[in-house]
Amino acid sequence: MRNYVKRDGYLEKLKNRRENGLIKVITGIRRCGKSFLLFNLFYDYLLLEGIPREHIITIALDDDLNIKYRDPAELSKYIRSQISDQEGMFYIFIDEVQYAISREELKEPDNIRLYNVLNGLLRLHNVDIYVTGSNSKMLSKDVMTAFRGRGDSIEVHPLSFREYYDYAGGDKSEAYEEYALYGGMPLVLFQKTEEDKFKYLSLLFEEVYFKDITERYQIELPDVLSELTDDLCSSIGSLTNATKITNTLKTVKGIKVDSGTVANYLTYLSESFLFRQAKRYDVKGKKYFSYPSKYYCSDIGLRNVRLNLRQQEETHIMENVIYNELICRGYSVDVGVVDIFETDSEGKRKKLGCEIDFVVNKGFKRYYIQSALNIDSKGKEKTELRPLLGVRDFFRKIIITKTAMKPWLDEDGILHLGLYEFLLNPSVLDL
């Protein structure tokens, strides 16, 4: 077995963007494999293409030895000193670039000195720049504007099940159970024991994610941040908002905090890619609801370990895994709401607000997807299919169940997919 996990999809994106005149911004949750992708996989690709080592300039800003280069002026001076001649292309790799952006600068993106440095380097015409960052501010509209239209973003995620299975192999169902327990953070695969995996993921929360968030945003209530994280992990796939969480913290935990602080902390957890917000979308009214929303953990293993493996609800875990897979494939994902009118036993028509797990969009494509652990009875099948049947348009309707069955269409045109087929076949939604 090879000693690394292939990330062919992301590597192909970098190859396609090579020397395109833009600053490649590679972002995603810390320890998801951004640095390995750039500094190992893409680096080796360039060497195989005949690029001399001295033409690949690398610097990791999260390394204490490189602290002085977190000053954009010093960083510029160093990079320019490494470009020894004017012949040939130079490839510049900067890891964890957020260390060169101050908290104050993020409030006024047009004044971020680092981007002036990178834009200036592009004017040399013989440099190709790649940076990684672990904060979604790196992808915000305002910040990307600071590149003056010269930024090109690529988001890297924890391993998809397909990437995980390509490395782990074996029985699909057993591989999925392991993945659904410990998730897809790449280094989890190389931990030898269950205890090692648990310890690694626990330390990521405390020593990497919380430390980064606390320092970067100057968190004054770390206990609230911790309790908020536990609440989000516990309620994946459930509707919530800052006010509801605030009330829960007060009544259940006895923690007094205002909803504004909770809202800010929710933003910080999302900006650090630990959680993603899925907004509710009125399918027939074609509008978004302001609140409540759902939050999903970017890696299911992080979620499980955070809860000490106590809350192993298969339904919610499967829903989170499907959500993450759709995000990995580049779709935008919302929670659907559709009103359905039914006649009760007394002959009266009543309106029911039904939820569609996922409204999935990419370009002109749209899919409506239900996640169901099983539909082993007529009543269960009716409940799960009712929201899909209530949508009166011609986009594909899909239900995914935890089975190994092959895809099939029912008489209403709804596509039935087994979970493993969905996770391992990226083109299956268009069958």
Coordinates of N, CA and C in Angstrom, one line a residue, residues 82-226:
Q82 N 15.2 35.3 -4.1 CA 15.4 34.0 -4.6 C 15.2 33.8 -6.1
I83 N 14.7 34.9 -6.7 CA 14.6 34.9 -8.1 C 15.9 35.3 -8.7
S84 N 16.8 34.4 -8.9 CA 18.2 34.6 -9.2 C 18.4 35.2 -10.6
D85 N 17.5 34.9 -11.5 CA 17.7 35.4 -12.9 C 16.4 35.6 -13.5
Q86 N 16.4 36.2 -14.7 CA 15.1 36.6 -15.4 C 14.7 35.5 -16.4
E87 N 15.4 34.4 -16.5 CA 15.1 33.4 -17.5 C 14.3 32.3 -16.8
G88 N 13.2 31.9 -17.5 CA 12.4 30.7 -17.0 C 11.4 31.2 -16.0
M89 N 10.4 30.3 -15.8 CA 9.3 30.6 -14.8 C 9.7 30.2 -13.4
F90 N 9.3 31.0 -12.4 CA 9.5 30.7 -11.0 C 8.2 30.4 -10.4
Y91 N 8.1 29.3 -9.6 CA 6.9 28.9 -9.0 C 7.0 29.3 -7.5
I92 N 6.1 30.1 -7.0 CA 6.1 30.5 -5.6 C 5.0 29.8 -4.8
F93 N 5.4 29.1 -3.8 CA 4.4 28.4 -2.9 C 4.5 29.0 -1.5
I94 N 3.4 29.6 -1.0 CA 3.3 30.2 0.3 C 2.2 29.5 1.1
D95 N 2.6 28.8 2.2 CA 1.7 28.0 3.0 C 1.1 28.8 4.2
E96 N -0.2 28.7 4.4 CA -0.9 29.3 5.5 C -0.7 30.8 5.5
V97 N -1.1 31.4 4.4 CA -0.9 32.8 4.1 C -1.6 33.7 5.0
Q98 N -2.6 33.2 5.8 CA -3.4 34.1 6.7 C -2.5 34.6 7.8
Y99 N -1.4 34.0 8.0 CA -0.5 34.5 9.1 C 0.1 35.9 8.7
A100 N 0.1 36.2 7.4 CA 0.6 37.5 6.9 C -0.5 38.6 6.8
I101 N -1.7 38.2 7.3 CA -2.8 39.2 7.2 C -3.3 39.4 8.6
S102 N -3.3 40.7 9.1 CA -3.7 41.0 10.4 C -5.2 41.0 10.5
R103 N -5.7 40.9 11.8 CA -7.2 40.9 12.0 C -7.7 42.3 11.6
E104 N -7.0 43.3 11.8 CA -7.4 44.7 11.5 C -7.5 44.8 10.0
E105 N -6.6 44.2 9.3 CA -6.6 44.4 7.8 C -7.9 43.7 7.2
L106 N -8.3 42.6 7.8 CA -9.5 41.9 7.3 C -10.7 42.7 7.3
K107 N -10.7 43.7 8.2 CA -11.9 44.6 8.3 C -11.9 45.6 7.1
E108 N -10.8 45.8 6.5 CA -10.7 46.7 5.3 C -9.9 46.0 4.2
P109 N -10.5 45.0 3.5 CA -9.7 44.2 2.6 C -8.9 44.9 1.5
D110 N -9.3 46.1 1.1 CA -8.6 46.8 0.1 C -7.2 47.3 0.7
N111 N -7.0 47.2 2.0 CA -5.7 47.7 2.6 C -4.8 46.6 3.0
I112 N -5.1 45.3 2.6 CA -4.3 44.2 3.0 C -2.9 44.3 2.2
R113 N -1.9 44.5 3.0 CA -0.5 44.7 2.4 C -0.1 43.4 1.6
L114 N -0.4 42.2 2.1 CA 0.0 41.0 1.5 C -0.4 41.0 0.0
Y115 N -1.6 41.4 -0.3 CA -2.1 41.3 -1.6 C -1.4 42.3 -2.5
N116 N -1.0 43.4 -2.0 CA -0.2 44.3 -2.8 C 1.1 43.7 -3.2
V117 N 1.7 42.9 -2.2 CA 3.0 42.2 -2.5 C 2.8 41.2 -3.6
L118 N 1.7 40.4 -3.5 CA 1.5 39.3 -4.5 C 1.2 39.9 -5.8
N119 N 0.3 40.9 -5.8 CA 0.0 41.6 -7.1 C 1.3 42.2 -7.8
G120 N 2.2 42.7 -6.9 CA 3.4 43.2 -7.4 C 4.3 42.2 -8.0
L121 N 4.4 41.0 -7.4 CA 5.2 39.9 -7.9 C 4.7 39.4 -9.3
L122 N 3.3 39.4 -9.4 CA 2.8 39.0 -10.7 C 3.3 39.9 -11.9
R123 N 3.6 41.1 -11.6 CA 4.0 42.0 -12.6 C 5.4 41.7 -13.2
L124 N 6.1 40.7 -12.5 CA 7.4 40.3 -13.0 C 7.2 39.4 -14.3
H125 N 6.0 38.9 -14.4 CA 5.7 38.1 -15.6 C 6.4 36.7 -15.7
N126 N 7.3 36.4 -14.8 CA 7.9 35.1 -14.9 C 7.7 34.4 -13.5
V127 N 6.6 34.7 -12.8 CA 6.3 34.0 -11.6 C 4.9 33.5 -11.7
D128 N 4.7 32.3 -11.0 CA 3.4 31.6 -10.9 C 3.2 31.4 -9.4
I129 N 2.1 32.0 -8.9 CA 2.0 32.1 -7.4 C 0.9 31.2 -6.9
Y130 N 1.2 30.4 -5.9 CA 0.2 29.6 -5.2 C 0.3 29.8 -3.7
V131 N -0.9 30.1 -3.1 CA -0.9 30.3 -1.6 C -2.0 29.4 -1.0
T132 N -1.8 28.9 0.2 CA -2.8 28.2 0.9 C -3.3 29.0 2.1
G133 N -4.5 28.8 2.5 CA -5.1 29.5 3.6 C -6.2 28.7 4.3
S134 N -6.3 28.9 5.6 CA -7.3 28.1 6.4 C -8.4 28.9 6.9
N135 N -8.8 30.0 6.2 CA -9.9 30.8 6.6 C -10.7 31.2 5.4
S136 N -12.0 31.1 5.5 CA -12.9 31.4 4.4 C -12.9 32.8 4.0
K137 N -12.3 33.7 4.8 CA -12.2 35.1 4.4 C -11.3 35.2 3.2
M138 N -10.4 34.2 3.0 CA -9.6 34.2 1.8 C -10.4 34.1 0.6
L139 N -11.6 33.6 0.7 CA -12.4 33.4 -0.5 C -13.6 34.5 -0.6
S140 N -13.6 35.3 0.3 CA -14.7 36.3 0.3 C -14.6 37.2 -0.9
K141 N -15.8 37.7 -1.3 CA -15.8 38.6 -2.4 C -15.0 39.8 -2.3
D142 N -15.0 40.4 -1.1 CA -14.2 41.6 -0.8 C -12.7 41.3 -0.9
V143 N -12.3 40.2 -0.2 CA -10.9 39.9 -0.2 C -10.4 39.6 -1.6
M144 N -11.1 38.8 -2.4 CA -10.7 38.4 -3.7 C -10.6 39.7 -4.6
T145 N -11.4 40.6 -4.3 CA -11.4 41.9 -5.0 C -10.0 42.6 -4.9
A146 N -9.4 42.4 -3.7 CA -8.1 43.0 -3.4 C -7.0 42.4 -4.4
F147 N -7.3 41.3 -5.0 CA -6.4 40.8 -6.0 C -6.6 41.5 -7.4
R148 N -7.5 42.4 -7.4 CA -7.8 43.2 -8.6 C -8.2 42.2 -9.8
G149 N -9.0 41.2 -9.5 CA -9.4 40.3 -10.5 C -8.4 39.3 -10.8
R150 N -7.4 39.1 -10.0 CA -6.3 38.2 -10.4 C -6.2 37.0 -9.4
G151 N -7.3 36.8 -8.7 CA -7.3 35.6 -7.8 C -8.1 34.5 -8.4
D152 N -7.6 33.2 -8.1 CA -8.3 32.0 -8.6 C -8.4 31.0 -7.5
S153 N -9.6 30.8 -7.0 CA -9.7 30.0 -5.7 C -10.0 28.5 -6.0
I154 N -9.4 27.7 -5.1 CA -9.6 26.3 -5.1 C -9.8 25.8 -3.7
E155 N -10.9 25.2 -3.4 CA -11.2 24.8 -2.0 C -10.9 23.3 -1.9
V156 N -10.1 22.9 -0.9 CA -9.8 21.5 -0.6 C -10.5 21.1 0.6
H157 N -11.0 19.9 0.6 CA -11.9 19.3 1.6 C -11.2 18.1 2.3
P158 N -11.6 17.7 3.4 CA -11.2 16.4 3.9 C -11.5 15.3 2.9
L159 N -10.9 14.1 3.0 CA -11.1 13.1 2.0 C -12.5 12.7 1.8
S160 N -12.9 12.7 0.6 CA -14.2 12.1 0.3 C -14.2 10.6 0.5
F161 N -15.3 10.0 0.6 CA -15.3 8.5 0.8 C -14.6 7.8 -0.4
R162 N -14.8 8.4 -1.6 CA -14.1 7.8 -2.8 C -12.6 7.8 -2.6
E163 N -12.1 9.0 -2.2 CA -10.6 9.1 -2.0 C -10.2 8.1 -0.8
Y164 N -11.0 8.1 0.2 CA -10.7 7.2 1.4 C -10.6 5.8 1.0
Y165 N -11.6 5.4 0.2 CA -11.8 4.0 -0.2 C -10.7 3.6 -1.2
D166 N -10.3 4.5 -2.1 CA -9.2 4.3 -3.0 C -7.9 3.9 -2.3
Y167 N -7.7 4.4 -1.1 CA -6.5 4.1 -0.3 C -6.8 2.9 0.6
A168 N -7.9 2.8 1.3 CA -8.1 1.8 2.2 C -8.6 0.5 1.6
G169 N -9.4 0.5 0.6 CA -9.9 -0.7 -0.1 C -10.7 -1.6 0.8
G170 N -10.8 -2.9 0.5 CA -11.6 -3.8 1.3 C -13.1 -3.8 1.0
D171 N -13.8 -4.3 2.0 CA -15.3 -4.4 1.9 C -15.8 -2.9 1.9
K172 N -16.7 -2.6 1.0 CA -17.3 -1.2 1.0 C -18.0 -0.9 2.2
S173 N -18.8 -1.8 2.7 CA -19.7 -1.4 3.9 C -18.8 -1.3 5.1
E174 N -17.7 -2.1 5.3 CA -16.8 -2.0 6.4 C -16.0 -0.7 6.3
A175 N -15.6 -0.3 5.1 CA -14.8 0.9 4.9 C -15.7 2.1 5.2
Y176 N -17.0 2.0 4.8 CA -17.9 3.2 5.1 C -18.1 3.3 6.6
E177 N -18.3 2.2 7.4 CA -18.5 2.3 8.8 C -17.3 3.0 9.5
E178 N -16.1 2.6 9.0 CA -14.9 3.2 9.6 C -14.8 4.7 9.2
Y179 N -15.2 5.1 8.0 CA -15.2 6.4 7.5 C -16.3 7.3 8.3
A180 N -17.4 6.7 8.5 CA -18.5 7.3 9.2 C -18.2 7.5 10.6
L181 N -17.2 6.8 11.2 CA -16.8 7.0 12.6 C -15.7 8.0 12.7
Y182 N -14.6 7.8 11.9 CA -13.4 8.6 12.1 C -13.2 9.6 11.0
G183 N -14.0 9.7 10.0 CA -14.0 10.7 9.0 C -12.9 10.6 8.0
G184 N -12.6 11.8 7.4 CA -11.6 11.8 6.2 C -10.5 12.7 6.4
M185 N -10.1 13.1 7.6 CA -8.8 13.9 7.8 C -7.7 12.9 7.4
P186 N -6.9 13.3 6.4 CA -5.9 12.4 5.8 C -5.0 11.6 6.8
L187 N -4.5 12.3 7.8 CA -3.6 11.6 8.7 C -4.3 10.6 9.6
V188 N -5.6 10.6 9.7 CA -6.3 9.6 10.4 C -6.0 8.2 9.9
L189 N -5.9 8.1 8.5 CA -5.6 6.8 7.9 C -4.3 6.2 8.4
F190 N -3.4 7.0 8.9 CA -2.1 6.6 9.2 C -1.9 6.4 10.7
Q191 N -3.0 6.5 11.5 CA -2.9 6.2 12.9 C -3.2 4.7 13.1
K192 N -2.4 4.1 13.8 CA -2.4 2.6 13.9 C -3.5 2.0 14.7
T193 N -4.0 2.7 15.8 CA -5.0 2.1 16.7 C -6.2 3.1 16.8
E194 N -7.3 2.5 17.3 CA -8.5 3.4 17.6 C -8.1 4.5 18.5
E195 N -7.3 4.2 19.5 CA -6.9 5.2 20.5 C -6.2 6.3 19.9
D196 N -5.3 6.0 18.9 CA -4.5 7.0 18.2 C -5.3 7.9 17.4
K197 N -6.3 7.3 16.7 CA -7.2 8.1 15.9 C -8.0 9.1 16.7
F198 N -8.5 8.6 17.8 CA -9.3 9.4 18.7 C -8.5 10.6 19.3
K199 N -7.3 10.2 19.7 CA -6.4 11.3 20.2 C -6.0 12.3 19.2
Y200 N -5.7 11.8 18.0 CA -5.3 12.8 16.9 C -6.4 13.8 16.6
L201 N -7.7 13.3 16.5 CA -8.8 14.2 16.2 C -9.1 15.1 17.3
S202 N -9.0 14.6 18.6 CA -9.3 15.4 19.7 C -8.3 16.6 19.8
L203 N -7.0 16.3 19.5 CA -6.0 17.3 19.6 C -6.1 18.4 18.5
L204 N -6.7 17.9 17.3 CA -6.9 18.9 16.3 C -7.9 20.0 16.8
F205 N -8.9 19.6 17.5 CA -9.8 20.6 18.0 C -9.2 21.6 19.0
E206 N -8.5 21.0 19.9 CA -8.0 21.8 21.0 C -6.7 22.6 20.7
E207 N -5.8 21.9 20.0 CA -4.4 22.5 19.7 C -4.3 23.2 18.4
V208 N -5.2 23.0 17.5 CA -5.1 23.6 16.2 C -6.3 24.5 16.0
Y209 N -7.5 24.0 15.9 CA -8.7 24.8 15.5 C -9.0 25.8 16.6
F210 N -9.2 25.4 17.8 CA -9.6 26.4 18.8 C -8.5 27.4 19.1
K211 N -7.3 26.9 19.1 CA -6.2 27.8 19.3 C -6.1 28.9 18.2
D212 N -6.3 28.5 17.0 CA -6.3 29.4 15.8 C -7.4 30.4 16.0
I213 N -8.6 29.9 16.3 CA -9.8 30.8 16.3 C -9.6 31.8 17.5
T214 N -9.2 31.3 18.7 CA -9.1 32.1 19.9 C -8.1 33.2 19.6
E215 N -6.9 32.9 19.0 CA -5.9 33.9 18.8 C -6.3 34.9 17.7
R216 N -6.8 34.4 16.6 CA -7.1 35.2 15.5 C -8.3 36.2 15.8
Y217 N -9.3 35.7 16.5 CA -10.5 36.5 16.7 C -10.5 37.1 18.1
Q218 N -9.4 36.9 18.9 CA -9.3 37.4 20.2 C -10.6 37.0 21.1
I219 N -10.9 35.7 21.1 CA -12.1 35.2 21.8 C -12.0 35.5 23.3
E220 N -13.0 36.1 23.8 CA -13.0 36.5 25.2 C -13.7 35.4 26.1
L221 N -14.5 34.6 25.4 CA -15.3 33.5 26.1 C -15.0 32.2 25.5
P222 N -13.9 31.6 25.7 CA -13.5 30.3 25.1 C -14.5 29.2 25.6
D223 N -15.0 29.3 26.8 CA -15.9 28.2 27.3 C -17.2 28.3 26.4
V224 N -17.6 29.5 26.0 CA -18.8 29.6 25.1 C -18.5 29.0 23.8
L225 N -17.4 29.2 23.2 CA -17.0 28.7 22.0 C -17.0 27.2 22.0
S226 N -16.5 26.6 23.1 CA -16.4 25.2 23.3 C -17.8 24.6 23.4

